[in-house]
mmCIF file of C-alpha atoms in Angstrom:
data_model
loop_
_atom_site.group_PDB
_atom_site.id
_atom_site.type_symbol
_atom_site.label_atom_id
_atom_site.label_comp_id
_atom_site.label_asym_id
_atom_site.label_seq_id
_atom_site.Cartn_x
_atom_site.Cartn_y
_atom_site.Cartn_z
ATOM 1 C CA MET I 951 27.485 -10.795 -50.502
ATOM 2 C CA GLY I 952 30.110 -8.093 -50.997
ATOM 3 C CA PHE I 953 28.727 -4.745 -50.163
ATOM 4 C CA LEU I 954 25.177 -5.645 -50.635
ATOM 5 C CA ALA I 955 22.756 -6.463 -47.790
ATOM 6 C CA TRP I 956 20.559 -9.469 -48.295
ATOM 7 C CA TYR I 957 17.460 -7.282 -48.882
ATOM 8 C CA GLN I 958 19.240 -5.659 -51.832
ATOM 9 C CA LEU I 959 19.847 -8.909 -53.663
ATOM 10 C CA PRO I 960 17.565 -10.421 -56.339
ATOM 11 C CA VAL I 961 14.582 -12.277 -54.688
ATOM 12 C CA LEU I 962 15.801 -15.934 -55.197
ATOM 13 C CA VAL I 963 19.286 -15.117 -54.222
ATOM 14 C CA ALA I 964 18.105 -13.389 -51.076
ATOM 15 C CA ILE I 965 15.859 -16.345 -50.159
ATOM 16 C CA ALA I 966 18.877 -18.657 -50.665
ATOM 17 C CA TRP I 967 21.012 -16.501 -48.474
ATOM 18 C CA LEU I 968 18.441 -16.438 -45.695
ATOM 19 C CA ALA I 969 18.062 -20.228 -45.887
ATOM 20 C CA TYR I 970 21.804 -20.508 -45.642
ATOM 21 C CA GLN I 971 22.083 -18.136 -42.657
ATOM 22 C CA ARG I 972 19.377 -20.083 -40.852
ATOM 23 C CA GLN I 973 21.207 -23.245 -41.270
ATOM 24 C CA VAL I 974 24.395 -21.732 -39.914
ATOM 25 C CA LEU I 975 22.574 -20.231 -36.877
ATOM 26 C CA GLU I 976 20.837 -23.549 -36.140
ATOM 27 C CA LYS I 977 24.254 -25.353 -36.211
ATOM 28 C CA SER I 978 26.429 -22.750 -34.451
ATOM 29 C CA ALA I 979 24.006 -20.703 -32.166
ATOM 30 C CA LEU I 980 21.548 -23.291 -30.827
ATOM 31 C CA HIS I 981 22.774 -25.578 -28.095
ATOM 32 C CA ASP I 982 20.891 -28.122 -25.870
ATOM 33 C CA THR I 983 21.190 -27.580 -22.224
ATOM 34 C CA TYR I 984 20.374 -31.092 -21.294
ATOM 35 C CA THR I 985 23.741 -32.871 -20.946
ATOM 36 C CA THR I 986 22.335 -36.372 -20.318
ATOM 37 C CA ASP I 987 18.997 -37.995 -21.170
ATOM 38 C CA ASP I 988 18.450 -38.591 -17.463
ATOM 39 C CA ASP I 989 17.946 -34.869 -17.003
ATOM 40 C CA LYS I 990 14.893 -34.764 -19.252
ATOM 41 C CA PRO I 991 11.284 -35.261 -17.989
ATOM 42 C CA SER I 992 9.516 -38.445 -19.152
ATOM 43 C CA VAL I 993 6.091 -38.470 -20.818
ATOM 44 C CA SER I 994 3.855 -40.798 -22.792
ATOM 45 C CA CYS I 995 2.001 -39.818 -25.909
ATOM 46 C CA PRO I 996 -1.550 -41.108 -26.295
ATOM 47 C CA ASP I 997 -3.163 -41.517 -29.667
ATOM 48 C CA SER I 998 -4.955 -38.208 -29.426
ATOM 49 C CA THR I 999 -1.574 -36.295 -29.721
ATOM 50 C CA LEU I 1000 -1.388 -37.377 -33.494
ATOM 51 C CA HIS I 1001 -4.078 -34.823 -34.313
ATOM 52 C CA ALA I 1002 -4.263 -32.463 -31.316
ATOM 53 C CA ARG I 1003 -1.933 -30.380 -29.124
ATOM 54 C CA THR I 1004 -1.548 -31.163 -25.501
ATOM 55 C CA ALA I 1005 -2.117 -28.517 -22.873
ATOM 56 C CA ASP I 1006 1.543 -28.527 -21.657
ATOM 57 C CA GLY I 1007 3.183 -28.720 -25.050
ATOM 58 C CA SER I 1008 4.456 -32.276 -24.821
ATOM 59 C CA CYS I 1009 4.224 -34.789 -27.741
ATOM 60 C CA ASN I 1010 4.466 -32.047 -30.382
ATOM 61 C CA ASP I 1011 7.427 -33.990 -31.760
ATOM 62 C CA LEU I 1012 6.840 -37.704 -31.253
ATOM 63 C CA ASP I 1013 10.577 -38.476 -31.759
ATOM 64 C CA ASP I 1014 11.371 -36.118 -28.922
ATOM 65 C CA PRO I 1015 8.085 -35.867 -26.921
ATOM 66 C CA THR I 1016 9.302 -33.655 -24.022
ATOM 67 C CA MET I 1017 10.975 -31.126 -26.338
ATOM 68 C CA GLY I 1018 9.376 -27.766 -25.874
ATOM 69 C CA MET I 1019 6.864 -28.703 -23.193
ATOM 70 C CA ARG I 1020 6.207 -26.500 -20.192
ATOM 71 C CA LEU I 1021 9.170 -26.331 -17.817
ATOM 72 C CA TYR I 1022 11.560 -27.728 -20.511
ATOM 73 C CA ARG I 1023 14.832 -25.864 -20.370
ATOM 74 C CA PHE I 1024 15.682 -22.987 -22.543
ATOM 75 C CA GLY I 1025 18.420 -23.708 -25.112
ATOM 76 C CA ARG I 1026 21.587 -21.493 -25.311
ATOM 77 C CA ASN I 1027 23.254 -19.606 -28.151
ATOM 78 C CA ALA I 1028 26.607 -20.924 -26.850
ATOM 79 C CA PRO I 1029 27.829 -24.310 -25.786
ATOM 80 C CA ILE I 1030 26.615 -25.050 -22.323
ATOM 81 C CA GLU I 1031 30.158 -25.631 -21.122
ATOM 82 C CA LYS I 1032 30.857 -21.876 -21.892
ATOM 83 C CA THR I 1033 28.085 -20.477 -19.870
ATOM 84 C CA PHE I 1034 29.448 -20.710 -16.241
ATOM 85 C CA VAL I 1035 28.701 -17.452 -14.553
ATOM 86 C CA ASP I 1036 31.782 -15.337 -13.921
ATOM 87 C CA ASN I 1037 30.487 -13.221 -11.174
ATOM 88 C CA LYS I 1038 33.821 -11.475 -10.619
ATOM 89 C CA ASN I 1039 33.662 -10.016 -14.184
ATOM 90 C CA LEU I 1040 29.952 -9.969 -14.618
ATOM 91 C CA LEU I 1041 29.853 -6.102 -14.893
ATOM 92 C CA LYS I 1042 32.832 -5.750 -17.119
ATOM 93 C CA PRO I 1043 31.975 -3.916 -19.230
ATOM 94 C CA ASN I 1044 29.168 -2.252 -17.335
ATOM 95 C CA PRO I 1045 25.882 -2.845 -19.160
ATOM 96 C CA ARG I 1046 24.391 0.506 -18.391
ATOM 97 C CA HIS I 1047 27.492 2.261 -19.676
ATOM 98 C CA ILE I 1048 27.167 0.166 -23.005
ATOM 99 C CA SER I 1049 23.526 1.087 -23.189
ATOM 100 C CA ASN I 1050 24.056 4.786 -22.883
ATOM 101 C CA LYS I 1051 26.955 4.825 -25.288
ATOM 102 C CA LEU I 1052 25.464 2.701 -28.006
ATOM 103 C CA PHE I 1053 21.725 2.846 -27.764
ATOM 104 C CA LYS I 1054 20.814 6.262 -26.164
ATOM 105 C CA ARG I 1055 18.807 8.393 -28.555
ATOM 106 C CA GLU I 1056 19.606 12.160 -28.532
ATOM 107 C CA GLU I 1057 16.313 12.888 -30.060
ATOM 108 C CA PHE I 1058 12.890 11.090 -30.631
ATOM 109 C CA THR I 1059 12.818 8.848 -33.736
ATOM 110 C CA PRO I 1060 9.200 8.324 -34.919
ATOM 111 C CA ALA I 1061 8.061 5.079 -36.284
ATOM 112 C CA THR I 1062 6.515 6.066 -39.456
ATOM 113 C CA SER I 1063 5.290 2.714 -40.890
ATOM 114 C CA ILE I 1064 3.726 1.129 -37.774
ATOM 115 C CA ASN I 1065 1.686 2.036 -34.793
ATOM 116 C CA LEU I 1066 1.399 0.922 -31.096
ATOM 117 C CA LEU I 1067 -0.408 -2.254 -32.279
ATOM 118 C CA ALA I 1068 2.900 -3.664 -33.443
ATOM 119 C CA ALA I 1069 4.266 -3.513 -29.896
ATOM 120 C CA ALA I 1070 1.045 -5.057 -28.613
ATOM 121 C CA TRP I 1071 1.338 -7.943 -31.110
ATOM 122 C CA LEU I 1072 4.849 -8.688 -30.301
ATOM 123 C CA GLN I 1073 4.215 -8.708 -26.560
ATOM 124 C CA PHE I 1074 1.036 -10.953 -27.374
ATOM 125 C CA GLN I 1075 3.288 -13.365 -29.141
ATOM 126 C CA THR I 1076 6.216 -13.553 -26.713
ATOM 127 C CA HIS I 1077 3.714 -14.410 -24.083
ATOM 128 C CA ASP I 1078 2.932 -17.453 -26.084
ATOM 129 C CA TRP I 1079 6.534 -18.526 -26.538
ATOM 130 C CA PHE I 1080 8.387 -18.064 -23.164
ATOM 131 C CA ASP I 1081 8.245 -16.990 -19.551
ATOM 132 C CA HIS I 1082 11.119 -17.197 -17.072
ATOM 133 C CA GLY I 1083 8.779 -16.957 -14.211
ATOM 134 C CA LEU I 1084 8.904 -14.460 -11.367
ATOM 135 C CA ASN I 1085 12.522 -13.151 -10.696
ATOM 136 C CA GLN I 1086 14.175 -13.768 -7.194
ATOM 137 C CA ARG I 1087 13.166 -10.830 -5.014
ATOM 138 C CA ASP I 1088 15.898 -11.751 -2.493
ATOM 139 C CA ASN I 1089 18.738 -12.147 -5.009
ATOM 140 C CA HIS I 1090 19.836 -9.219 -7.258
ATOM 141 C CA ILE I 1091 22.660 -7.628 -9.021
ATOM 142 C CA SER I 1092 23.551 -3.967 -8.302
ATOM 143 C CA VAL I 1093 24.598 -2.199 -11.499
ATOM 144 C CA PRO I 1094 26.544 1.027 -10.677
ATOM 145 C CA LEU I 1095 25.878 4.261 -12.673
ATOM 146 C CA PHE I 1096 28.579 6.381 -14.129
ATOM 147 C CA GLU I 1097 28.990 10.158 -13.811
ATOM 148 C CA GLY I 1098 26.727 12.013 -16.188
ATOM 149 C CA ASP I 1099 24.032 9.262 -16.164
ATOM 150 C CA GLU I 1100 20.661 11.098 -16.089
ATOM 151 C CA LEU I 1101 19.389 8.678 -13.475
ATOM 152 C CA LEU I 1102 21.883 10.038 -11.001
ATOM 153 C CA ARG I 1103 20.038 13.471 -11.104
ATOM 154 C CA ARG I 1104 16.975 11.556 -10.043
ATOM 155 C CA GLY I 1105 18.669 10.294 -6.928
ATOM 156 C CA VAL I 1106 19.317 6.745 -8.417
ATOM 157 C CA HIS I 1107 22.938 5.539 -7.639
ATOM 158 C CA SER I 1108 22.546 1.973 -8.956
ATOM 159 C CA LEU I 1109 20.151 -0.332 -10.746
ATOM 160 C CA LYS I 1110 18.730 -3.197 -9.058
ATOM 161 C CA VAL I 1111 18.341 -6.291 -11.384
ATOM 162 C CA PHE I 1112 16.594 -9.249 -9.907
ATOM 163 C CA ARG I 1113 18.178 -12.654 -10.935
ATOM 164 C CA THR I 1114 16.124 -15.047 -13.010
ATOM 165 C CA VAL I 1115 15.029 -18.119 -11.157
ATOM 166 C CA SER I 1116 17.275 -21.041 -12.097
ATOM 167 C CA ASP I 1117 16.293 -24.551 -12.963
ATOM 168 C CA PRO I 1118 15.847 -26.604 -9.642
ATOM 169 C CA SER I 1119 16.395 -29.852 -11.491
ATOM 170 C CA GLN I 1120 20.054 -28.856 -12.196
ATOM 171 C CA MET I 1121 21.798 -27.880 -8.900
ATOM 172 C CA GLN I 1122 25.120 -29.609 -9.401
ATOM 173 C CA LYS I 1123 28.017 -27.072 -8.754
ATOM 174 C CA ASP I 1124 30.170 -28.504 -11.507
ATOM 175 C CA ARG I 1125 27.633 -27.903 -14.215
ATOM 176 C CA PRO I 1126 26.373 -24.372 -15.416
ATOM 177 C CA LYS I 1127 23.044 -23.093 -14.266
ATOM 178 C CA THR I 1128 20.024 -23.848 -16.572
ATOM 179 C CA PHE I 1129 16.649 -22.072 -16.868
ATOM 180 C CA ARG I 1130 13.199 -23.439 -17.672
ATOM 181 C CA ASN I 1131 10.253 -22.039 -19.528
ATOM 182 C CA ALA I 1132 7.115 -21.662 -17.478
ATOM 183 C CA ASN I 1133 5.101 -21.611 -20.748
ATOM 184 C CA THR I 1134 5.111 -23.995 -23.714
ATOM 185 C CA HIS I 1135 7.911 -23.293 -26.184
ATOM 186 C CA TRP I 1136 5.666 -23.832 -29.215
ATOM 187 C CA TRP I 1137 3.653 -21.446 -31.374
ATOM 188 C CA ASP I 1138 0.537 -22.932 -29.999
ATOM 189 C CA ALA I 1139 -1.385 -19.842 -28.662
ATOM 190 C CA SER I 1140 -0.734 -20.865 -25.094
ATOM 191 C CA GLN I 1141 -1.232 -17.211 -24.153
ATOM 192 C CA LEU I 1142 -4.903 -17.764 -24.853
ATOM 193 C CA TYR I 1143 -5.278 -21.478 -23.786
ATOM 194 C CA GLY I 1144 -2.711 -21.739 -21.000
ATOM 195 C CA SER I 1145 0.264 -24.058 -20.588
ATOM 196 C CA ASP I 1146 -1.274 -26.659 -18.224
ATOM 197 C CA ALA I 1147 -4.487 -28.704 -18.214
ATOM 198 C CA GLU I 1148 -5.890 -26.971 -15.071
ATOM 199 C CA THR I 1149 -5.734 -23.495 -16.594
ATOM 200 C CA GLN I 1150 -6.992 -24.785 -19.898
ATOM 201 C CA LEU I 1151 -10.053 -26.437 -18.396
ATOM 202 C CA ALA I 1152 -10.848 -23.396 -16.349
ATOM 203 C CA LEU I 1153 -10.978 -21.251 -19.522
ATOM 204 C CA ARG I 1154 -13.287 -23.559 -21.470
ATOM 205 C CA GLU I 1155 -16.928 -23.506 -21.653
ATOM 206 C CA MET I 1156 -16.965 -27.300 -22.146
ATOM 207 C CA LYS I 1157 -19.703 -26.977 -24.684
ATOM 208 C CA ASP I 1158 -19.270 -26.776 -28.506
ATOM 209 C CA GLY I 1159 -15.416 -26.434 -28.068
ATOM 210 C CA LYS I 1160 -15.680 -22.836 -26.937
ATOM 211 C CA LEU I 1161 -13.852 -20.622 -24.671
ATOM 212 C CA LYS I 1162 -15.735 -18.757 -21.885
ATOM 213 C CA VAL I 1163 -17.028 -15.290 -22.743
ATOM 214 C CA THR I 1164 -19.614 -13.102 -21.089
ATOM 215 C CA SER I 1165 -23.017 -12.257 -22.581
ATOM 216 C CA SER I 1166 -21.415 -9.341 -24.435
ATOM 217 C CA GLY I 1167 -18.760 -11.708 -25.988
ATOM 218 C CA MET I 1168 -15.951 -10.507 -23.885
ATOM 219 C CA ILE I 1169 -13.460 -12.501 -21.713
ATOM 220 C CA PRO I 1170 -14.638 -12.650 -18.080
ATOM 221 C CA LEU I 1171 -12.617 -10.723 -15.525
ATOM 222 C CA ASP I 1172 -10.700 -12.260 -12.643
ATOM 223 C CA GLU I 1173 -12.146 -10.937 -9.515
ATOM 224 C CA LYS I 1174 -8.869 -10.980 -7.697
ATOM 225 C CA THR I 1175 -6.643 -9.248 -10.438
ATOM 226 C CA GLY I 1176 -9.261 -7.267 -12.217
ATOM 227 C CA VAL I 1177 -8.020 -8.434 -15.722
ATOM 228 C CA GLU I 1178 -9.237 -10.958 -18.164
ATOM 229 C CA LYS I 1179 -9.108 -14.682 -17.284
ATOM 230 C CA THR I 1180 -6.912 -16.055 -20.017
ATOM 231 C CA GLY I 1181 -3.894 -18.217 -20.514
ATOM 232 C CA PHE I 1182 -1.224 -15.721 -19.542
ATOM 233 C CA SER I 1183 -2.138 -12.256 -18.226
ATOM 234 C CA ASN I 1184 1.179 -10.739 -16.888
ATOM 235 C CA ASN I 1185 2.190 -7.250 -17.801
ATOM 236 C CA TRP I 1186 -1.383 -6.513 -18.749
ATOM 237 C CA TRP I 1187 -2.530 -3.352 -20.610
ATOM 238 C CA VAL I 1188 -5.245 -2.454 -23.102
ATOM 239 C CA GLY I 1189 -3.205 -3.645 -26.139
ATOM 240 C CA LEU I 1190 -3.119 -7.133 -24.742
ATOM 241 C CA SER I 1191 -6.699 -6.995 -23.732
ATOM 242 C CA MET I 1192 -7.740 -6.083 -27.331
ATOM 243 C CA LEU I 1193 -5.757 -9.028 -28.845
ATOM 244 C CA HIS I 1194 -6.828 -11.581 -26.278
ATOM 245 C CA ASN I 1195 -10.429 -10.737 -26.647
ATOM 246 C CA LEU I 1196 -10.083 -10.663 -30.531
ATOM 247 C CA PHE I 1197 -8.529 -14.194 -30.787
ATOM 248 C CA THR I 1198 -10.762 -15.654 -28.073
ATOM 249 C CA ARG I 1199 -13.756 -14.587 -30.154
ATOM 250 C CA GLU I 1200 -11.953 -15.877 -33.187
ATOM 251 C CA HIS I 1201 -11.694 -19.301 -31.541
ATOM 252 C CA ASN I 1202 -15.434 -19.361 -30.826
ATOM 253 C CA VAL I 1203 -16.337 -18.364 -34.406
ATOM 254 C CA ILE I 1204 -14.117 -21.082 -35.713
ATOM 255 C CA CYS I 1205 -16.057 -23.614 -33.542
ATOM 256 C CA ASP I 1206 -19.426 -22.297 -34.865
ATOM 257 C CA VAL I 1207 -18.227 -22.655 -38.493
ATOM 258 C CA MET I 1208 -16.936 -26.231 -37.811
ATOM 259 C CA LYS I 1209 -19.999 -27.334 -35.873
ATOM 260 C CA ALA I 1210 -22.305 -26.076 -38.591
ATOM 261 C CA LYS I 1211 -20.333 -28.162 -41.140
ATOM 262 C CA TYR I 1212 -19.566 -31.118 -38.936
ATOM 263 C CA PRO I 1213 -22.483 -31.528 -36.433
ATOM 264 C CA ASP I 1214 -21.165 -34.754 -35.131
ATOM 265 C CA MET I 1215 -17.910 -33.320 -33.768
ATOM 266 C CA THR I 1216 -17.637 -33.529 -29.976
ATOM 267 C CA ASP I 1217 -16.707 -30.656 -27.570
ATOM 268 C CA GLN I 1218 -13.082 -31.848 -27.367
ATOM 269 C CA GLU I 1219 -12.729 -32.279 -31.170
ATOM 270 C CA LEU I 1220 -14.041 -28.826 -31.847
ATOM 271 C CA PHE I 1221 -11.840 -27.317 -29.178
ATOM 272 C CA ASP I 1222 -8.667 -29.050 -30.413
ATOM 273 C CA LYS I 1223 -9.313 -28.128 -34.091
ATOM 274 C CA ALA I 1224 -10.289 -24.635 -33.382
ATOM 275 C CA ARG I 1225 -7.046 -24.212 -31.419
ATOM 276 C CA LEU I 1226 -4.933 -25.535 -34.282
ATOM 277 C CA VAL I 1227 -6.704 -23.232 -36.627
ATOM 278 C CA ASN I 1228 -6.449 -20.131 -34.396
ATOM 279 C CA ALA I 1229 -2.689 -20.671 -33.720
ATOM 280 C CA ALA I 1230 -2.089 -21.112 -37.448
ATOM 281 C CA VAL I 1231 -3.875 -17.796 -38.104
ATOM 282 C CA MET I 1232 -1.572 -16.071 -35.588
ATOM 283 C CA SER I 1233 1.573 -17.524 -37.148
ATOM 284 C CA LYS I 1234 0.599 -16.537 -40.618
ATOM 285 C CA LEU I 1235 -0.355 -13.031 -39.547
ATOM 286 C CA HIS I 1236 3.070 -12.687 -37.817
ATOM 287 C CA THR I 1237 4.956 -14.039 -40.834
ATOM 288 C CA VAL I 1238 3.137 -12.248 -43.775
ATOM 289 C CA GLU I 1239 1.756 -9.122 -42.027
ATOM 290 C CA TRP I 1240 3.573 -8.145 -38.902
ATOM 291 C CA THR I 1241 7.220 -8.868 -39.894
ATOM 292 C CA PRO I 1242 6.993 -7.216 -43.426
ATOM 293 C CA ALA I 1243 5.369 -4.100 -41.821
ATOM 294 C CA LEU I 1244 8.173 -3.925 -39.100
ATOM 295 C CA LEU I 1245 11.099 -4.848 -41.391
ATOM 296 C CA TYR I 1246 9.832 -3.329 -44.633
ATOM 297 C CA ASN I 1247 11.925 -3.960 -47.792
ATOM 298 C CA ASP I 1248 11.327 -5.074 -51.402
ATOM 299 C CA ILE I 1249 12.192 -8.713 -50.588
ATOM 300 C CA LEU I 1250 9.624 -9.083 -47.711
ATOM 301 C CA ASP I 1251 7.062 -7.151 -49.849
ATOM 302 C CA THR I 1252 7.395 -9.723 -52.722
#
């Protein structure tokens, strides 16, 4: 591209460049962490998976039915044989030092084209795609702080970083650690619907394909946690509450529209179709609204 960035190129050239870069990344920066087929879970795909998603994300690709399902391993951006942990040199260089040197802002930089809903939306979407589970509270890394670090003035002398829970299905010492996704990997709105059948059933009205809502149309609260009963409710705040309620209500409206047009559809059929439509709406919003707003340039605005 010479001295031009991709977004400075003519539209068709920029699209071709992005397509090429995607192919390069898929080939060189996406590596399977299953070293043998025996490692993979086994599932069977009923006929219903031809036209509906499963709760746990299995059978999304009938040629590889376990790919992307709940508890399927995360891939790597480096070959797995290169991912052995080097604990001796883990903090060389010190990540806190890198952060302070390269990313610390000396003054506030306002976001002039977006508002806080952009952050809420991204968190809402990442809760659909992945979750490493709860970190190991009894196993952590201590990151020392350097002289001049502002945290030292607050009495903090090191950062305690709890380790991610590793995959219990891979415990062989001669192979690198692997990690599993507690959610489905797919863009399937599992943050609303859950990533397992038990959660999904608990959220459903079991009538007309709808999700449970109160008489005022809001998601019911969990008596134990005080937050909405939904597919994924970690790290909860008002931004997530707004989006979860919005798309739960959207699901139910989709059910109403389909039932009015196709009165013979069953509860299960209505639920499955509404979920497909709702997830498609989210992916389209992310692609044609959120991304161009965040990374605004002439190419994305075309």
